[in-house]
mmCIF file of C-alpha atoms in Angstrom:
data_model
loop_
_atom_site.group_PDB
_atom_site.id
_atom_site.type_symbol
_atom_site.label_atom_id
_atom_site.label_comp_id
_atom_site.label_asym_id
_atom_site.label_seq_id
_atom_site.Cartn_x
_atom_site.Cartn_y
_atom_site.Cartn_z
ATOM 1 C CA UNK A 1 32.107 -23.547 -34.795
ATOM 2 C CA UNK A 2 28.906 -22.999 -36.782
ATOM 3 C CA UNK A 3 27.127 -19.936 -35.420
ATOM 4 C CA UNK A 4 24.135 -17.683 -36.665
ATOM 5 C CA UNK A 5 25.199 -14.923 -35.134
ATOM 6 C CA UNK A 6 23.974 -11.170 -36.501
ATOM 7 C CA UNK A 7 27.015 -9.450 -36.160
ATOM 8 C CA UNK A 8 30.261 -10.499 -36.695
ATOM 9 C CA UNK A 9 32.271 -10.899 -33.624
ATOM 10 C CA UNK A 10 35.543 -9.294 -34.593
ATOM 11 C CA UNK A 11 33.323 -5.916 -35.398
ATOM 12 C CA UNK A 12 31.910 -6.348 -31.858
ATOM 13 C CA UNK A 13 34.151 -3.492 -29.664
ATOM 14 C CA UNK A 14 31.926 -0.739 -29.667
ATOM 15 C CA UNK A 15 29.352 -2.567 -31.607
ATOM 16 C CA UNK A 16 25.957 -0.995 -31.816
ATOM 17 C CA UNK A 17 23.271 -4.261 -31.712
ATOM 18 C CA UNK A 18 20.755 -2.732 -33.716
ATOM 19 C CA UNK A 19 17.401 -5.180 -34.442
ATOM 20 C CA UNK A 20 14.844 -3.020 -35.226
ATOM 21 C CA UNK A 21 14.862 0.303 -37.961
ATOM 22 C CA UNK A 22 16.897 2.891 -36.407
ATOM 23 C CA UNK A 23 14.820 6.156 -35.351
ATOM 24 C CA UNK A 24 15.818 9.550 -33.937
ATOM 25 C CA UNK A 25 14.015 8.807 -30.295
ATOM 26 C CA UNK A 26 15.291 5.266 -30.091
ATOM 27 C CA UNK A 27 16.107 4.273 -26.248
ATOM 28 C CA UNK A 28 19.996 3.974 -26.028
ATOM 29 C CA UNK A 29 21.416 1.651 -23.516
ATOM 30 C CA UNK A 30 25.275 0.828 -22.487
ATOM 31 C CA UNK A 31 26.828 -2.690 -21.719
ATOM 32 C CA UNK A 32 30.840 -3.193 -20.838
ATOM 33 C CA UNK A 33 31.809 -6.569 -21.094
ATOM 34 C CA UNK A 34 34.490 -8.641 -22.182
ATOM 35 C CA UNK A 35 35.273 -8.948 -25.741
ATOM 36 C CA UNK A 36 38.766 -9.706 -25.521
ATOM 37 C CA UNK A 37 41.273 -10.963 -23.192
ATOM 38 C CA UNK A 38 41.186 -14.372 -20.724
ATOM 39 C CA UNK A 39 37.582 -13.670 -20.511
ATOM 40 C CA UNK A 40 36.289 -13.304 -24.363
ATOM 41 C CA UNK A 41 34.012 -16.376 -24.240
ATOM 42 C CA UNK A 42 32.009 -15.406 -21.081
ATOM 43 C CA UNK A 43 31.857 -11.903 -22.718
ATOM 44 C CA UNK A 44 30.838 -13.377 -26.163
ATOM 45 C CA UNK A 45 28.299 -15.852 -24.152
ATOM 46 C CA UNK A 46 26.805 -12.160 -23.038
ATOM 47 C CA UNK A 47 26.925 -10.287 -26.013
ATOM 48 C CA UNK A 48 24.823 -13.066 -26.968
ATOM 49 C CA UNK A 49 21.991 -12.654 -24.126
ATOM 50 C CA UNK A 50 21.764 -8.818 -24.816
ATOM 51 C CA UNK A 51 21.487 -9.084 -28.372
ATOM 52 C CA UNK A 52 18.597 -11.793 -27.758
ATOM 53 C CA UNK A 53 17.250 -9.720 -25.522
ATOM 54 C CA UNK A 54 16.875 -6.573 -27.739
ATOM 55 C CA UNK A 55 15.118 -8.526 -30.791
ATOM 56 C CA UNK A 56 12.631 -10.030 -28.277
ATOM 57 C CA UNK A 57 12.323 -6.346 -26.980
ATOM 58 C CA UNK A 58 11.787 -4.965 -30.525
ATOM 59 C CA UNK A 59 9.910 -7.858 -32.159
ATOM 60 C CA UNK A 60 7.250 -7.026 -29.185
ATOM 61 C CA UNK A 61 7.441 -3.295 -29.883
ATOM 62 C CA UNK A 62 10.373 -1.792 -28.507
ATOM 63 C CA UNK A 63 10.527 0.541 -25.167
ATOM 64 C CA UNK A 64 8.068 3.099 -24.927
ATOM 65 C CA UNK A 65 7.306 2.461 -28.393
ATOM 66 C CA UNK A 66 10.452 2.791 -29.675
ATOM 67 C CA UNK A 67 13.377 0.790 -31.233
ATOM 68 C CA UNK A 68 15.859 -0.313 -28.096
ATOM 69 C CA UNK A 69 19.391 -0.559 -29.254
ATOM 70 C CA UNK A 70 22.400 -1.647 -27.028
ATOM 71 C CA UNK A 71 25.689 -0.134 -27.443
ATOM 72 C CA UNK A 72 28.267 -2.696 -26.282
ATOM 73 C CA UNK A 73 31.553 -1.875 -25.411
ATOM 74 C CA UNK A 74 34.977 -3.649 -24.481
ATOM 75 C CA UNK A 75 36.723 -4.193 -21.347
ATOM 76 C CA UNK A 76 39.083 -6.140 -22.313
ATOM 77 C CA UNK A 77 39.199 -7.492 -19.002
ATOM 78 C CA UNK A 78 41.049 -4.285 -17.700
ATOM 79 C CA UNK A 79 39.574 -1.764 -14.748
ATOM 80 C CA UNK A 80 40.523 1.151 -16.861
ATOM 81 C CA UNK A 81 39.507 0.250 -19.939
ATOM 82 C CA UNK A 82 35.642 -0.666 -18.390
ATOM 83 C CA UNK A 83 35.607 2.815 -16.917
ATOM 84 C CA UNK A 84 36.855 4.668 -20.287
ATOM 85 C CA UNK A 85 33.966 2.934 -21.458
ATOM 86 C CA UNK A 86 31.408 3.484 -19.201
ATOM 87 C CA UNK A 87 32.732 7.278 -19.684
ATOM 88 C CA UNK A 88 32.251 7.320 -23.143
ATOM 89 C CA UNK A 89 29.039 5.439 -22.240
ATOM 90 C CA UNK A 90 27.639 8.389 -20.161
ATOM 91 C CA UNK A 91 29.202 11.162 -21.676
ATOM 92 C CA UNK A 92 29.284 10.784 -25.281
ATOM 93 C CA UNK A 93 26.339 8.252 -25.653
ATOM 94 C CA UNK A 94 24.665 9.789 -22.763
ATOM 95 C CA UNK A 95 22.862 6.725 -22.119
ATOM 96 C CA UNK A 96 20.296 6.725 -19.109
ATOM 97 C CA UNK A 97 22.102 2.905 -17.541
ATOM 98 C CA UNK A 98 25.121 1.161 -18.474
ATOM 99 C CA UNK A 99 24.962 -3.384 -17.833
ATOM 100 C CA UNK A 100 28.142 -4.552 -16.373
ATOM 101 C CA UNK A 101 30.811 -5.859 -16.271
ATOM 102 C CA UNK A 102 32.146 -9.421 -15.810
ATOM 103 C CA UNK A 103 34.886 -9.706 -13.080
ATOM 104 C CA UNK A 104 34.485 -8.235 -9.613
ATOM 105 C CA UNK A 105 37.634 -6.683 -9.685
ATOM 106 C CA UNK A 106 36.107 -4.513 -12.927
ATOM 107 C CA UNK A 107 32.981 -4.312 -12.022
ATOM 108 C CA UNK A 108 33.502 -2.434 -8.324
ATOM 109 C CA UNK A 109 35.391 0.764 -10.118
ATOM 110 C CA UNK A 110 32.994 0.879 -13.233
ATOM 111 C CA UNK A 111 30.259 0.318 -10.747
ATOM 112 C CA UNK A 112 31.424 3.209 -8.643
ATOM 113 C CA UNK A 113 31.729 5.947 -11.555
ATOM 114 C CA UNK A 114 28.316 5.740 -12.306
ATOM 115 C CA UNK A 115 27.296 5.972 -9.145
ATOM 116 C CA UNK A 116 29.432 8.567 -9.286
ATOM 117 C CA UNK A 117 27.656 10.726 -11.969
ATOM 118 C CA UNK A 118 24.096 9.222 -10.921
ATOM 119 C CA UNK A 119 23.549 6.781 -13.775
ATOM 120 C CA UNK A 120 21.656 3.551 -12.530
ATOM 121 C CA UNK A 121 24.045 0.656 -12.965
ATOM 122 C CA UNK A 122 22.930 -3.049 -13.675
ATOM 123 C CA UNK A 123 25.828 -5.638 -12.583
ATOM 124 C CA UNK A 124 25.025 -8.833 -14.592
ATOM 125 C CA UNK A 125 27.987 -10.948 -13.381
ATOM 126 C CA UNK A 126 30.194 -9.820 -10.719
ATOM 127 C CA UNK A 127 29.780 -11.840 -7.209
ATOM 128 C CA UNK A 128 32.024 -10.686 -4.692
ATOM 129 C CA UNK A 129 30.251 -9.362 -1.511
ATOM 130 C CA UNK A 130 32.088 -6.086 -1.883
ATOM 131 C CA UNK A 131 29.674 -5.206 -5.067
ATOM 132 C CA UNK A 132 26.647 -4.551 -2.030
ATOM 133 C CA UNK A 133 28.792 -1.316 -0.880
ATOM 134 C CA UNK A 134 29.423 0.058 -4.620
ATOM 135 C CA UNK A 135 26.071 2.168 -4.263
ATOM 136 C CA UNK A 136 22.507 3.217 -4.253
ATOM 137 C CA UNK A 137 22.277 3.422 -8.370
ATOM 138 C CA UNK A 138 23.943 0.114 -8.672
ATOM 139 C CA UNK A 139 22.050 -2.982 -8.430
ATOM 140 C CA UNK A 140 22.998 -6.775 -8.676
ATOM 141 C CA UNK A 141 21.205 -9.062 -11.249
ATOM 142 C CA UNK A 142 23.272 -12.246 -9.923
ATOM 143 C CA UNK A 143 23.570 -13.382 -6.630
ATOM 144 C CA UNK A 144 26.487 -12.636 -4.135
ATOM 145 C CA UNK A 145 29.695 -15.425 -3.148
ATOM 146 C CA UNK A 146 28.076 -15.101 0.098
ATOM 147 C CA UNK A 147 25.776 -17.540 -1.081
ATOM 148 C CA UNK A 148 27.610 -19.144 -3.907
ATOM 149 C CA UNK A 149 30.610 -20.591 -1.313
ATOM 150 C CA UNK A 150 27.834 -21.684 0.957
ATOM 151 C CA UNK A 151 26.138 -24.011 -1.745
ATOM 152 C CA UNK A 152 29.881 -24.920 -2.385
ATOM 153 C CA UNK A 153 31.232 -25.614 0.820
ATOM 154 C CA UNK A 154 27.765 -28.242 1.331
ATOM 155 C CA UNK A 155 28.937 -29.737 -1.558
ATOM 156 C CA UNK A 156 32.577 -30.072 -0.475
ATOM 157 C CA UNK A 157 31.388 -31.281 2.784
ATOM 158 C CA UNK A 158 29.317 -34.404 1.129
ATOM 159 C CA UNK A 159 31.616 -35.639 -1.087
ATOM 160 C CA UNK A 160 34.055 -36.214 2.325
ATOM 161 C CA UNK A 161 36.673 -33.901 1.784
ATOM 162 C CA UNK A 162 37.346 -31.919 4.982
ATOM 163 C CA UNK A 163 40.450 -30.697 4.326
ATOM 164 C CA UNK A 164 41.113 -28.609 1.469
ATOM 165 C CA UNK A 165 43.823 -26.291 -0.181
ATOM 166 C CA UNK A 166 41.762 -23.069 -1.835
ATOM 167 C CA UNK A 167 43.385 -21.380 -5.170
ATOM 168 C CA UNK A 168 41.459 -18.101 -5.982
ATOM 169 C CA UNK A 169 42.537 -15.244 -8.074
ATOM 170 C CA UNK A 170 43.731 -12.385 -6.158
ATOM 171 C CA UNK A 171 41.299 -9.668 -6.709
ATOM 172 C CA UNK A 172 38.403 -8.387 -5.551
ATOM 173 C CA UNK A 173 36.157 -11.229 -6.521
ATOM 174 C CA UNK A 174 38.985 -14.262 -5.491
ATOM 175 C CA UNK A 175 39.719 -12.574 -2.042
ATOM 176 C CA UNK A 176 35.552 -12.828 -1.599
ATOM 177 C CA UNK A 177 35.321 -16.443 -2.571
ATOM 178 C CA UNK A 178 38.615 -17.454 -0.418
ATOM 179 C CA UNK A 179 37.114 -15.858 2.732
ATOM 180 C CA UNK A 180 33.642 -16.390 2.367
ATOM 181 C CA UNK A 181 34.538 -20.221 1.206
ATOM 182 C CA UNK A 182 36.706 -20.642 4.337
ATOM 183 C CA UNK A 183 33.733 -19.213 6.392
ATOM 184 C CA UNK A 184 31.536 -21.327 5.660
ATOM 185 C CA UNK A 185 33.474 -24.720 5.048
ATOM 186 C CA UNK A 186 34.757 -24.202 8.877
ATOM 187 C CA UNK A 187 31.399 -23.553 10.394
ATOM 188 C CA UNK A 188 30.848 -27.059 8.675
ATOM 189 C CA UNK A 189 33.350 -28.549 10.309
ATOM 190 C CA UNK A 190 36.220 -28.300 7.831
ATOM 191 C CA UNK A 191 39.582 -27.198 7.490
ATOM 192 C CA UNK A 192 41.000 -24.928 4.553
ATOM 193 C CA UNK A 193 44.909 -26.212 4.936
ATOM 194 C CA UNK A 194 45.875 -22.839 2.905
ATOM 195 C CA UNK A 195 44.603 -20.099 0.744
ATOM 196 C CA UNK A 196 46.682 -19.076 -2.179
ATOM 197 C CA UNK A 197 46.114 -16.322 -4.204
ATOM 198 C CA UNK A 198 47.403 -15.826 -7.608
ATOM 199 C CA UNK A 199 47.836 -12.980 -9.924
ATOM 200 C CA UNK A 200 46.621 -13.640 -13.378
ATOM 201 C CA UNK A 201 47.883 -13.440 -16.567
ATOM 202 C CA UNK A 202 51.361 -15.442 -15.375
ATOM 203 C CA UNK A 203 52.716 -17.367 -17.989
ATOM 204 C CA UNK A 204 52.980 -20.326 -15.095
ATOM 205 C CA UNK A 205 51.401 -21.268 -12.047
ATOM 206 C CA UNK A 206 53.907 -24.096 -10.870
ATOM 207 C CA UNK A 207 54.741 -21.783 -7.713
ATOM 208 C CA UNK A 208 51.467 -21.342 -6.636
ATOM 209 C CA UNK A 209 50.499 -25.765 -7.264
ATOM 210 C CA UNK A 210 52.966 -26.598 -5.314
ATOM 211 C CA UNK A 211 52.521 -24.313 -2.261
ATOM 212 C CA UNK A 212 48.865 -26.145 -2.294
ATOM 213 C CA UNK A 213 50.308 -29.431 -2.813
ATOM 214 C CA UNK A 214 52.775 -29.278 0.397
ATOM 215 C CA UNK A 215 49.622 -29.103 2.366
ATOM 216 C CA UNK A 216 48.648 -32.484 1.198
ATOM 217 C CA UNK A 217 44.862 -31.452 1.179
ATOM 218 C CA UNK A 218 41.951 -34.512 0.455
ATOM 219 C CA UNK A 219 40.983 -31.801 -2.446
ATOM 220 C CA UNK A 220 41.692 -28.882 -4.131
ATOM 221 C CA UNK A 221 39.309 -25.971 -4.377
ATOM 222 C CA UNK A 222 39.642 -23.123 -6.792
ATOM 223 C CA UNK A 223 38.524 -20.480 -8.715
ATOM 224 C CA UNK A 224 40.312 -19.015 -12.164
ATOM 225 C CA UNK A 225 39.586 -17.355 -15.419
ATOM 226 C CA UNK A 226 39.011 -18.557 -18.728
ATOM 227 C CA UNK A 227 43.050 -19.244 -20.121
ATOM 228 C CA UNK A 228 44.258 -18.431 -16.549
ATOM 229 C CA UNK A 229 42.373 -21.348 -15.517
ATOM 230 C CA UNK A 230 43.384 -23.507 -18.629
ATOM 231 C CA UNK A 231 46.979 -23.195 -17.642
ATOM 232 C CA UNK A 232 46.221 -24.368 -14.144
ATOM 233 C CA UNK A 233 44.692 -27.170 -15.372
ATOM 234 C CA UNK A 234 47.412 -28.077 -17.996
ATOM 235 C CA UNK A 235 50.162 -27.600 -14.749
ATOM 236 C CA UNK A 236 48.476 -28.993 -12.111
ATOM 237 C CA UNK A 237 48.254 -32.290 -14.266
ATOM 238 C CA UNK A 238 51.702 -32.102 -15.242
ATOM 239 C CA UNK A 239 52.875 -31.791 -11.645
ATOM 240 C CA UNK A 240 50.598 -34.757 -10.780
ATOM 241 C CA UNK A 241 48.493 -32.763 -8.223
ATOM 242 C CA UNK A 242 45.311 -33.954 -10.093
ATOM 243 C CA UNK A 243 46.284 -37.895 -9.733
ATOM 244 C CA UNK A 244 47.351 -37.054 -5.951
ATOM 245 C CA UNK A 245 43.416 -35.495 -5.076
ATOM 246 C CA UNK A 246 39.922 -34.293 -6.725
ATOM 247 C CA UNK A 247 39.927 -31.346 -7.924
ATOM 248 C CA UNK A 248 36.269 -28.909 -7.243
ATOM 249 C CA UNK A 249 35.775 -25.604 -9.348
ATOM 250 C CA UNK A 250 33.916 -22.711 -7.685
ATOM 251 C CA UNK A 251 32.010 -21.447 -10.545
ATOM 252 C CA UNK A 252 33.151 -23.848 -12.987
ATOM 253 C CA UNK A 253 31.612 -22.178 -16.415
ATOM 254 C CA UNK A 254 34.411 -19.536 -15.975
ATOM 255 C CA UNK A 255 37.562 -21.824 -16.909
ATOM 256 C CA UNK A 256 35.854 -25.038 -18.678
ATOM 257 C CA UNK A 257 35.552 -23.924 -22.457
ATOM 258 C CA UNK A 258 39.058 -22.264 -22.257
ATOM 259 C CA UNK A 259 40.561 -26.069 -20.916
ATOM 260 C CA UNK A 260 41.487 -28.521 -22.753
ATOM 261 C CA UNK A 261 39.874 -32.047 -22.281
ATOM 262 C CA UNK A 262 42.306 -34.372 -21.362
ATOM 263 C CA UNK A 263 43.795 -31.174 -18.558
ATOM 264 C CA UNK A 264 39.960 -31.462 -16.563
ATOM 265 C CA UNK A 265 39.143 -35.241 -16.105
ATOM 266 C CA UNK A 266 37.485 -35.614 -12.828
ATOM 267 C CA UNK A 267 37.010 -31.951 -12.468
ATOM 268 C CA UNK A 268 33.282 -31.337 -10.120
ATOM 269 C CA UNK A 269 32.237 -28.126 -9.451
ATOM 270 C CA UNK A 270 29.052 -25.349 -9.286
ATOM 271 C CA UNK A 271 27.981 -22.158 -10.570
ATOM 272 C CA UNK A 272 25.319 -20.079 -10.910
ATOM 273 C CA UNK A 273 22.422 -22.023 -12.625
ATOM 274 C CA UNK A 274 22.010 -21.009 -16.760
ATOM 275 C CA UNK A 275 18.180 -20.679 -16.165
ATOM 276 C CA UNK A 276 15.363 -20.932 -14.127
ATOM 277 C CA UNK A 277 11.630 -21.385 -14.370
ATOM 278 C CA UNK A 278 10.281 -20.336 -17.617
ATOM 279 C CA UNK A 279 13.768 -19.874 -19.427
ATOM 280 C CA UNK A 280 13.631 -22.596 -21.723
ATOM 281 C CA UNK A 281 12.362 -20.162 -24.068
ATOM 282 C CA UNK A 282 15.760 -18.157 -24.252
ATOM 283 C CA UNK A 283 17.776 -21.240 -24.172
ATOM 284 C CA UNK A 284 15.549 -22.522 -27.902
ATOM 285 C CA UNK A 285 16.382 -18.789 -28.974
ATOM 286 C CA UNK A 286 19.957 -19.090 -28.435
ATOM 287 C CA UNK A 287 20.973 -22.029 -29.939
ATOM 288 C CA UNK A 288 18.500 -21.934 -32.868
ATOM 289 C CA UNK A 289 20.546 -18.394 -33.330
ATOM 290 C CA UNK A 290 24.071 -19.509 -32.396
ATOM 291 C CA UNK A 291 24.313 -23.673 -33.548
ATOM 292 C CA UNK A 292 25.187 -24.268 -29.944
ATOM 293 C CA UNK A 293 24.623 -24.406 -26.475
ATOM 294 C CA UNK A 294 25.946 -21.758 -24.026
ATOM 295 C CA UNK A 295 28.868 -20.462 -23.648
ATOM 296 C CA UNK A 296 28.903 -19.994 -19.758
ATOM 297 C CA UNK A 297 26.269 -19.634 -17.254
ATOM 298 C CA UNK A 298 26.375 -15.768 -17.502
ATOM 299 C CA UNK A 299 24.453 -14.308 -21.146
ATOM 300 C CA UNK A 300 21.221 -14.983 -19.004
ATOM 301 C CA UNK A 301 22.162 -13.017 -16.508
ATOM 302 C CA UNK A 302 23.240 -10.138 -19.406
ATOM 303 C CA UNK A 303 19.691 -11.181 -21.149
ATOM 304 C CA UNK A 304 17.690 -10.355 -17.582
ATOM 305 C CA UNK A 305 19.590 -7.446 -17.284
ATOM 306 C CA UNK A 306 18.082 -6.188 -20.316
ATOM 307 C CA UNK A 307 14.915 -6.831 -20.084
ATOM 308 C CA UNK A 308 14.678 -5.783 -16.569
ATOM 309 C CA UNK A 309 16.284 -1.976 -17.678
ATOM 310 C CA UNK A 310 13.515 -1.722 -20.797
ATOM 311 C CA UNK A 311 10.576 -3.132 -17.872
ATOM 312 C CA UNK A 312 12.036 -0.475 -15.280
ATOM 313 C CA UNK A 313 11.927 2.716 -18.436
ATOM 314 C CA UNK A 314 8.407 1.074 -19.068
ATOM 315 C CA UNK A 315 7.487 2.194 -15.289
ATOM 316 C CA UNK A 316 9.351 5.665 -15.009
ATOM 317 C CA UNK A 317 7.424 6.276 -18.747
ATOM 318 C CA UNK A 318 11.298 7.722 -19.356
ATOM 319 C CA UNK A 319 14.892 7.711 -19.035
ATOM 320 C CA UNK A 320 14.863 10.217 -16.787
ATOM 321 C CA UNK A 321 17.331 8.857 -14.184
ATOM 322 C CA UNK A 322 15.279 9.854 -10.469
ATOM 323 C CA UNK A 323 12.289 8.478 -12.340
ATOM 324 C CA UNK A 324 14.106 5.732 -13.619
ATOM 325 C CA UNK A 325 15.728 4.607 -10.413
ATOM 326 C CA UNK A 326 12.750 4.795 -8.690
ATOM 327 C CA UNK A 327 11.217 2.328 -11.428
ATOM 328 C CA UNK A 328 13.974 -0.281 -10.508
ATOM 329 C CA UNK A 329 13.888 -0.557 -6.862
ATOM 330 C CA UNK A 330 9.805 -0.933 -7.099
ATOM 331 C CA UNK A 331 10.560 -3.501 -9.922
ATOM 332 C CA UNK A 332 13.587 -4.964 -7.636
ATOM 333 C CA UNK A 333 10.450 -5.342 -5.051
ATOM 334 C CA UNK A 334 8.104 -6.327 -6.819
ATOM 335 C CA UNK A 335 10.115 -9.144 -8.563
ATOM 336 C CA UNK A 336 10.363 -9.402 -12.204
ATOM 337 C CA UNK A 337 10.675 -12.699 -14.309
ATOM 338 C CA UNK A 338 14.026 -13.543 -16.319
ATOM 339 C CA UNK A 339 15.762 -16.420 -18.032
ATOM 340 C CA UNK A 340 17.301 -17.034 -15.318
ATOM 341 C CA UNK A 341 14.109 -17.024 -12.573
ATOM 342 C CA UNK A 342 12.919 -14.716 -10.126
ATOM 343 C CA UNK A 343 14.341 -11.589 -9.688
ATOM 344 C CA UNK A 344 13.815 -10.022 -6.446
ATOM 345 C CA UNK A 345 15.942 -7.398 -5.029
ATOM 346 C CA UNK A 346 17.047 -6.688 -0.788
ATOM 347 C CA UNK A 347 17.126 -3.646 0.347
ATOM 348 C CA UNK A 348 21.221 -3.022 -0.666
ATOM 349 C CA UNK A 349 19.621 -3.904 -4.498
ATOM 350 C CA UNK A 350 21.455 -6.852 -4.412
ATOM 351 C CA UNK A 351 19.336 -10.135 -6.047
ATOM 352 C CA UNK A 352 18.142 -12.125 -3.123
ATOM 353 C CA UNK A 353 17.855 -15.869 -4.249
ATOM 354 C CA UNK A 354 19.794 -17.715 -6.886
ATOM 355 C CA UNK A 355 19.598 -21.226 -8.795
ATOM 356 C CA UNK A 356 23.053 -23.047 -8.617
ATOM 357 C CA UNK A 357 24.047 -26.044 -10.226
ATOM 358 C CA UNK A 358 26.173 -29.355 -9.636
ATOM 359 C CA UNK A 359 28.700 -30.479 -12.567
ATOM 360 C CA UNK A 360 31.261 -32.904 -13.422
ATOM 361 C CA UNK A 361 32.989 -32.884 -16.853
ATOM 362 C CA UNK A 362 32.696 -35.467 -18.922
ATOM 363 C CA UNK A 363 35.222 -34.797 -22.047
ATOM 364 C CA UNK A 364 34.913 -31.421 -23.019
ATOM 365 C CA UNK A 365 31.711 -31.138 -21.862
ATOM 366 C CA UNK A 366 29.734 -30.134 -17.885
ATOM 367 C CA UNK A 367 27.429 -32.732 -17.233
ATOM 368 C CA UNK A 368 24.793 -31.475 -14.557
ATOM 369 C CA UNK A 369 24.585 -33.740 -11.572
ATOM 370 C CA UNK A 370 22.115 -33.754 -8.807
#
């Protein structure tokens, strides 16, 4: 993989991304995000956005008129781990608002710490409904599942399957999609034969396909992470359930660079869309920077969050937290432009519209489709 990056990615765990001459009143931010573990590309696709995001910061003349510098720590994909870091975050780094994490099931525990200690919290990936009640400090830079599994179900609905057996991961964010998903594909008129939820990180999945494929559903409907999804993939070819019926991913840039080609032929599926009006920009940046195109829809979203944390200090004129809250829910109002569109924010400070996108693979690749 050719890649321009500016920091090794092995020295990334606790990495300081630096682009600008350091100086003793430099504005400190945190991130938490995954650097290693089933969801290291995601987390490397949104190492990526922040670190754009602080040179374009810097190269325009920093935060207040100083450098901005985002410390970045691991998760490793683990609840405790994200919340060691945010605590190290807060309490060593004392920074004034941590970004993160990836994963739901991470992001609602982090997410409640700092709201815990007062320290405004950006969530740049997490979708499951439960992230509206982590809060006041903690705001949403992606939209909700209760709109993703509606734009879903549509889609599940047009391309004639009616009856369908759901595979989510069973956490905080897979529970959200597998109700909300059923919710909404019912008030359409269709049937979820079964709901199976899995616990990641099994070294097989056979149990789990074929309690989905004794419902003998016109498609199957799932949602997995990076290598957890790869191995579902792999299986669920090898036990034939992909020759047997279609297969639809619910957020499909989670699981497709982590699966092999020949495991994913025929695979549809949506997710959140990579960028909206005016964020061609950021995608020219990132692969005359990286020698490729994204990762995963998600180092926007990381990107926005950014830039809307150094345009909220900009308004409170400091890092003082009341001030500094205050600054993001008139900014969450007002709307503020990103990579990935509009930002606006409801009155839980949870985004309130969202691009999505159609996909099929082709090869190793997502093809959009309209």
């Amino acid at each position: 993989m050719t890649r321009k990056t500016l920091l090794p990615a092995a020295l990334l765990s606790a990495t300081t991304l630096l682009v600008a001459p350091a100086a003793f009143a430099d504005i400190t931010l945190g991130a938490v995000i995954p650097l290693s573990g089933s969801n290291a590309t995601p987390g490397e696709d949104q190492r990526r956005g922040i670190e754009i995001a602080v040179k374009e910061i810097n190269d325009a003349g920093g935060v207040l008129g100083e450098p901005l510098k985002v410390i970045v720590e691991d998760s490793a994909g683990k609840p405790q781990t994200a919340i060691d870091a945010a605590r190290k975050l807060v309490t060593v780094d004392q920074v004034p608002l941590v970004i993160g994490s990836y994963s739901s099931g991470i992001t609602l525990p982090m997410g409640e710490y700092l709201v815990q200690e007062g320290i405004p919290h950006l969530n740049p990936a997490s979708t499951s409904g439960l992230v509206r009640n982590i809060g006041d400090s903690s705001f949403s830079m992606v939209g909700l599942d209760n709109v993703s599994t509606e734009f879903a179900a549509k889609q599940v609905i047009a391309n004639g399957w009616k009856n369908v057996a759901v595979l989510a991961v069973n956490n905080a964010f897979g529970q959200g999609v597998a109700q909300e998903f059923r919710k909404h594909l019912e008030a359409m008129g269709g049937t979820v034969k079964t709901s199976v939820l899995f616990t990641g990180g099994q070294p097989s999945y056979r149990r789990e396909l074929q309690q989905l494929e004794a419902t003998d559903p016109d498609a199957y409907v799932f949602t997995a992470y990076g290598t957890d999804a790869a191995l579902i993939m792999q299986e669920s070819f090898e036990l034939g359930l992909q020759q047997d019926a279609p297969w639809y991913s619910i957020l499909i840039t989670m699981m497709n660079k982590d699966t092999a080609p020949e495991f994913k032929q025929g695979l549809t599926g949506m997710d959140v869309g990579y960028l909206g009006a005016g964020g061609e920009g950021y995608a020219a940046t990132y692969e005359a920077s990286y020698g490729e195109t994204f990762l995963s829809a998600y180092g926007g979203y990381a990107h926005d969050a950014v830039l809307f944390a150094a345009k909220a200090i900009e308004m409170a004129g400091s890092t003082d937290k009341a001030a500094l809250l205050a600054a993001i829910r008139t900014l969450g109002d007002e709307g503020f432009s990103g990579a990935t569109g509009e930002i606006r924010l409801d009155a839980n400070g949870q985004r309130m519209s969202q691009p999505y996108l159609k996909f099929k693979v082709e090869g190793n690749d997502l093809v959009q489709v309209d």
